[in-house]
Amino acid sequence: MAKYANIIIDISHEKLDRTFQYKIPEQLQQSLTVGMQVLVPFGKGGRTIKGYVVELTDMAEYDVSKLKSIVAICENSVPIESHLIALAAWIKKNYGGTMNQALKTVIPIKQKTVRKEKRTVCLNIGMEEAKEKLAQFKKKHSVARVRLLEALLRDGELPYEVVTQKLNVTLSVVRALEQLGIVKIKSEEIYRNPVKEQEKEQYRLSLNESQKEASNTILSDFNQGIHKTYLLHGVTGSGKTEVYMELISEVIKKGKQSIVLIPEIALTYQTLMRFYRRFGDRVSILNSRLSAGERYDQMLRAKRGEIDIMIGPRSALFTPFSNIGLIIIDEEHEASYKSETVPRYHARETAIARAKMVGASVVLGSATPSVESYEKALRGEYVLLQMPERITKKPLPKAHVVDLRTELKEGNRSILSRKLQELMEERLQRKEQIMLFLNRRGMSGFVSCRLCGHVIKCPHCDVALSLHNNGKMVCHYCGYEQSVVTRCPQCGSSYISAFKAGTQKIEMIVKKRFPQASVLRMDADTTKKKDGYEKILSAFANREADILIGTQMIVKGHDFPNVTLVGVLAADLSLYVSDYRASERTFQLLTQAAGRAGRGDKPGEVVIQTYQPNHYSVVTAANQDYETFFKQEMEYRKMLCYPPVWHMLVVLVAAKEEGCVIALAKQLKQIVAEKKVPDLFLVGPANAAIARVNDIYKKVLYLKHENYEVLISMKDLMEQFLNENGKFGDIMVQFDFNPMNGF
Ligand code: ADP
Ligand code: ZN
Ligand code: ZN
């Protein structure tokens, strides 16, 4: 029984930096838990105020005689904050870092902001007149005006943010139409329904058999108070979003709220409007463009019960709803669900932890589930629900796998294979659209042979070696290095080098080969400007270009009905990043890219160009065969003891002085090694993927064990050592469990 409690006073102010310690009176020692709200004396006058328990301990940090006692546990229903604090404690335990870092992750910090006026855009003229204007604008090719009018004719009113951010119509266009008397910007109607009532009614679709089966399974559990985690494995277009909405509306009927996580890049105008049309003003969205103040406002609306549904990326998980019934994670395999800053939590695991605390259900949806989740589903830890067919029963696109080695041998040195060129020609003649996709995840400099496809790998880790500027090839998992080779060890050819081809270069090649085509390019450069991303997508959707060239940004959830050809230029670029998830990523990217073709009435084709036509992730993606991919991938993970078979903990140590970094990393390794934990795999220190950034040296230790809890206890051990020896000055130590984003 703990004797002392560390308490945070008044969480709404920015006093998260400091906790205060109190004695726990004997009569409360049984019942007090982390996260509870309590009354404590505070300050000189001894007035009592509310605080939250963030930690229970037996160690007094101060002179015990000076510690005051907790007065009482607050009686009222469990406050929202208390379960978020409990969740913060869970995050700290599972991912490392300080309690303050965890608290700042889960609790929005109050900001002094001017409350922004909420605005909606609506038609100021009758439907008939609006249709006439639309026809005029179409003639003049005023695309933005056309886009706005079409949307307003369809939906009546639109939230201002949706118009400017998602529909990508600029303020000046809206203003111009306002001056012409065509539209009106209404303010104040803040939380009113932005969508016409009858529209809401019309929207109901009747679910098909597999949709019904999935939603009935979840709801019948839900209605019996059984809350599990469900994995909804459904091909793109199988109607998953429709199932989510069905579940949400049932959850609302029970007076509970829902959180929907969607990766920001996949949260498109179309998807967003489907939620608005069905649920009107009971929906709110979070995105990274919101200021801290705007975020806080959204969170406040949730807390006050003004909304039932929060949609957003990772951080929307911490919406302070008082009575959560359902958490949905769409595209659950996405790497963006893992935080890239401390605490490096995974939204999926954290969602499940939050749901357990409050008795909510979790639905994970994906066309290409993560290996982790699928493995859990097969073991019965999650409930597996399958939707194997597209709603429209449209066939999945036909895939051609092209061997780039053969192209080279037969004299074609272009990055565009002959098959791809032929099909592109055909599409351009038929005025259909084409997407060319360059898989860029592999740009970290692996070395491969263009003649035979051989890739130089680490002899110990089965991941590609990375070419560093010093002319050495290095393994980021174990530190192995060797000099760069000039001849292929397999076939002896001298066509061996680090693969270099950016989207810009490809744009040049395509323009030269097809001078008649108009080309759009989407990559980090062209999307730098605010809205660049949405702009390019809507231009392409409006058929302002024949060909869209891009990186993985273009493969996410957009519907371009006129696209009938997708070319993947070098499918295996992502196979050789120094990451055990490389095959999984490749499979997911290829499957998604292929899914872009043939969404409309015309059937689609995909050309997958690769140096590894027989690699299982290429073959299974071309056949859209998830099961076979999963089986082969699990074999590989088993053989090399990678997650989900074993678990992995990466300890990152970084500072300006390389010597200090190495010394501390070695010390940490020593502490772990001394425990002599059976079967613990421990290597390092090795260089991090980027070994030096801004003169900060980065080293990593790798730990692997079958049991996640063992890794947590090793993390605790190292944290304890660091806390007790707080003299490491500027050396940073971070923990990353089952890393997703490299390190
Ligand atoms: P997913 O989320 O699995 O990609 P969606 O829910 O977006 O699939 O559905 C794909 C398309 O099919 C959407 O245009 C959607 O409106 C439509 N759709 C979904 N379910 C039905 C249904 N039961 N009846 C008719 N159309 C449907
Ligand atoms: Zn070779
Ligand atoms: Zn290695």
XYZ file of C-alpha atoms in Angstrom, residues 16-312:
297
model
C 2.045 20.389 -15.702
C 5.735 20.734 -15.045
C 5.508 20.029 -11.385
C 3.811 17.598 -9.078
C 3.311 18.027 -5.352
C 3.625 15.230 -2.864
C 1.002 14.450 -0.220
C 0.542 11.825 2.458
C -2.251 9.338 1.888
C -4.395 8.993 5.025
C -4.797 5.401 6.118
C -8.506 5.231 5.380
C -7.832 6.180 1.724
C -4.890 3.861 1.120
C -7.094 1.045 -0.122
C -9.155 3.039 -2.546
C -6.861 5.657 -3.997
C -5.662 5.040 -7.560
C -3.760 6.966 -10.165
C -6.017 9.312 -12.083
C -8.403 10.071 -9.231
C -9.407 13.586 -8.476
C -8.735 14.555 -4.847
C -9.054 17.505 -2.502
C -5.789 18.734 -1.044
C -4.716 21.680 1.099
C -2.645 24.094 -0.941
C -0.679 27.245 -0.202
C -0.176 29.183 2.990
C -3.816 29.751 3.899
C -4.476 26.027 3.815
C -7.418 26.357 1.442
C -8.364 23.087 -0.247
C -8.298 22.720 -4.007
C -8.723 19.909 -6.497
C -5.840 17.963 -7.927
C -5.192 14.744 -9.782
C -3.195 11.795 -8.568
C -0.531 10.979 -11.120
C 1.607 8.589 -9.134
C 1.545 6.492 -5.977
C 4.825 5.835 -4.201
C 6.470 4.641 -1.013
C 9.343 7.056 -1.356
C 8.974 10.433 0.295
C 10.718 13.076 -1.755
C 10.730 15.608 1.065
C 10.855 15.733 4.823
C 7.852 13.612 5.778
C 6.922 15.837 8.706
C 6.350 18.695 6.282
C 4.064 16.781 3.943
C 0.376 17.558 4.118
C -2.346 14.938 3.783
C -4.970 14.404 1.118
C -8.328 15.569 2.473
C -10.716 13.447 0.405
C -11.381 11.737 -2.883
C -13.809 13.790 -4.951
C -17.182 12.132 -4.928
C -18.615 13.125 -8.287
C -18.586 10.742 -11.218
C -15.166 9.855 -12.536
C -14.020 12.998 -14.293
C -12.820 12.856 -17.856
C -9.350 13.933 -16.924
C -8.865 11.118 -14.509
C -9.040 8.432 -17.111
C -6.819 10.438 -19.417
C -4.325 10.692 -16.590
C -4.531 6.983 -16.066
C -3.930 6.662 -19.792
C -0.908 8.950 -19.518
C 0.439 6.688 -16.786
C -0.106 3.717 -19.072
C 1.755 5.499 -21.885
C 4.653 6.348 -19.624
C 4.912 2.755 -18.471
C 4.704 1.248 -21.940
C 6.758 3.663 -23.986
C 9.071 5.468 -21.579
C 9.603 9.178 -21.113
C 8.460 11.326 -18.216
C 4.995 11.632 -16.733
C 4.896 15.245 -17.877
C 5.610 14.288 -21.472
C 2.855 11.709 -21.259
C 0.412 14.184 -19.718
C 1.121 16.767 -22.374
C 0.331 14.145 -24.969
C -3.086 13.288 -23.591
C -4.342 16.571 -22.178
C -4.811 19.612 -24.380
C -3.198 22.598 -22.797
C -5.357 25.604 -22.365
C -4.293 28.533 -24.495
C -5.360 32.112 -24.354
C -6.846 32.631 -27.789
C -9.337 34.807 -29.455
C -12.212 32.524 -30.240
C -12.512 32.366 -33.981
C -15.790 33.048 -35.571
C -17.232 29.965 -37.177
C -18.433 30.468 -40.720
C -20.357 28.574 -43.318
C -20.699 29.202 -47.040
C -24.125 28.883 -48.673
C -25.977 29.788 -51.859
C -27.548 33.233 -51.990
C -29.634 32.499 -55.098
C -32.144 29.863 -56.124
C -31.152 26.461 -57.427
C -32.163 27.189 -61.000
C -30.227 30.419 -61.148
C -27.262 28.684 -59.560
C -27.336 26.015 -62.254
C -27.273 28.722 -64.930
C -24.289 30.400 -63.298
C -22.605 27.025 -63.066
C -23.022 26.518 -66.791
C -21.506 29.946 -67.467
C -18.505 29.287 -65.261
C -18.001 25.938 -66.914
C -17.803 27.613 -70.293
C -15.196 30.014 -68.973
C -13.269 27.165 -67.356
C -13.375 28.866 -63.974
C -12.574 25.603 -62.253
C -12.575 26.805 -58.659
C -15.926 28.553 -59.080
C -17.355 25.454 -60.722
C -16.081 23.292 -57.872
C -17.660 25.488 -55.225
C -21.002 25.846 -56.993
C -21.251 22.133 -57.653
C -20.563 21.373 -54.017
C -23.118 23.939 -52.834
C -25.762 22.656 -55.224
C -25.175 19.215 -53.806
C -24.839 19.988 -50.127
C -26.574 23.305 -49.540
C -24.102 24.682 -47.032
C -20.509 23.915 -46.292
C -18.320 24.737 -43.306
C -15.887 27.475 -44.318
C -12.835 25.363 -43.371
C -14.051 22.567 -45.576
C -14.340 24.963 -48.522
C -10.890 26.449 -48.138
C -8.946 23.444 -46.928
C -10.552 20.423 -48.443
C -12.423 21.718 -51.478
C -9.445 23.951 -52.067
C -11.268 27.092 -53.073
C -9.404 30.215 -52.009
C -10.862 33.039 -49.985
C -10.634 35.375 -52.978
C -12.828 33.069 -55.067
C -15.407 32.904 -52.283
C -15.297 36.688 -51.891
C -15.683 37.232 -55.626
C -18.772 35.022 -55.726
C -20.080 36.807 -52.666
C -19.726 40.157 -54.425
C -21.627 38.790 -57.400
C -24.395 37.910 -54.966
C -24.111 34.213 -55.739
C -22.951 32.960 -52.364
C -23.183 34.200 -48.821
C -20.774 33.711 -45.956
C -22.718 33.236 -42.767
C -21.030 33.655 -39.467
C -22.189 32.745 -36.009
C -24.239 29.797 -37.082
C -21.345 28.094 -35.477
C -22.611 24.801 -34.322
C -25.661 24.659 -36.507
C -26.120 21.881 -38.934
C -24.106 22.739 -42.031
C -25.995 20.232 -44.116
C -29.584 20.303 -45.238
C -31.891 18.071 -43.226
C -33.460 16.182 -46.112
C -30.017 15.467 -47.456
C -29.249 13.684 -44.224
C -32.248 11.416 -44.633
C -31.553 10.616 -48.249
C -28.107 9.534 -47.404
C -29.017 6.215 -45.792
C -27.831 3.270 -47.842
C -28.902 -0.229 -47.044
C -25.902 -2.311 -46.141
C -25.061 -5.372 -48.177
C -24.686 -8.834 -46.658
C -21.052 -8.687 -45.632
C -21.449 -5.168 -44.262
C -24.427 -6.302 -42.217
C -22.585 -9.304 -40.930
C -19.654 -7.186 -39.800
C -21.758 -4.533 -38.122
C -24.139 -7.031 -36.528
C -21.263 -8.943 -34.966
C -19.887 -5.789 -33.391
C -23.256 -4.379 -32.338
C -24.598 -7.555 -30.819
C -21.502 -7.694 -28.585
C -21.842 -3.991 -27.897
C -25.451 -4.312 -26.818
C -24.515 -7.077 -24.396
C -21.819 -4.915 -22.904
C -19.044 -6.944 -24.515
C -16.291 -4.702 -25.802
C -13.595 -6.213 -27.929
C -11.143 -5.207 -30.614
C -12.331 -6.068 -34.116
C -10.192 -6.201 -37.223
C -12.226 -5.330 -40.275
C -10.249 -6.650 -43.224
C -11.966 -5.317 -46.334
C -10.570 -4.548 -49.762
C -10.693 -0.894 -50.829
C -14.210 -0.086 -51.893
C -15.740 -2.911 -49.871
C -17.740 -0.395 -47.836
C -15.796 -0.139 -44.582
C -16.559 3.548 -44.104
C -20.251 2.768 -44.413
C -19.901 0.145 -41.663
C -18.151 2.685 -39.424
C -21.015 5.116 -39.857
C -23.595 2.460 -39.088
C -21.776 1.566 -35.861
C -21.429 5.218 -34.878
C -25.116 5.907 -35.300
C -25.980 2.956 -33.048
C -23.453 4.113 -30.491
C -25.022 7.588 -30.544
C -28.409 6.033 -29.837
C -26.906 4.628 -26.652
C -25.811 8.122 -25.678
C -22.141 7.423 -26.275
C -19.446 9.062 -28.367
C -17.075 7.838 -31.047
C -13.559 8.668 -32.149
C -12.546 7.993 -35.751
C -8.846 8.024 -36.551
C -7.967 8.480 -40.209
C -4.454 9.308 -41.402
C -4.418 12.980 -42.302
C -3.374 12.313 -45.876
C -6.371 10.009 -46.389
C -8.909 12.354 -44.812
C -10.186 13.771 -48.081
C -13.063 16.068 -48.872
C -15.192 13.160 -50.054
C -14.679 11.158 -46.893
C -15.238 14.106 -44.618
C -18.470 15.098 -46.336
C -19.868 11.608 -45.981
C -19.666 12.040 -42.209
C -21.080 15.560 -42.345
C -23.970 14.472 -44.522
C -24.920 11.743 -42.160
C -24.230 13.295 -38.774
C -24.367 17.023 -39.437
C -23.022 19.264 -36.722
C -22.405 16.442 -34.270
C -19.105 15.848 -36.060
C -15.871 17.712 -35.563
C -12.473 17.351 -37.192
C -8.956 17.821 -35.967
C -6.028 18.320 -38.265
C -2.468 19.455 -38.044
C -3.265 22.880 -39.475
C -5.222 23.892 -36.395
C -3.448 26.177 -33.962
C -3.111 25.063 -30.357
C -6.009 27.359 -29.488
C -8.294 25.967 -32.171
C -7.422 22.474 -31.033
C -8.295 23.349 -27.510
C -11.642 24.725 -28.655
C -12.445 21.476 -30.429
C -11.514 19.504 -27.345
C -13.711 21.754 -25.244
C -16.690 21.128 -27.494
C -16.165 17.416 -27.000
C -15.931 17.786 -23.254
C -19.103 19.842 -23.124
C -20.982 17.193 -25.064
C -21.590 19.402 -28.098
C -20.376 16.735 -30.487
C -20.595 12.947 -30.702
C -17.895 12.195 -33.228
C -14.322 13.370 -33.487
C -12.459 12.600 -36.696
C -8.768 13.181 -37.006
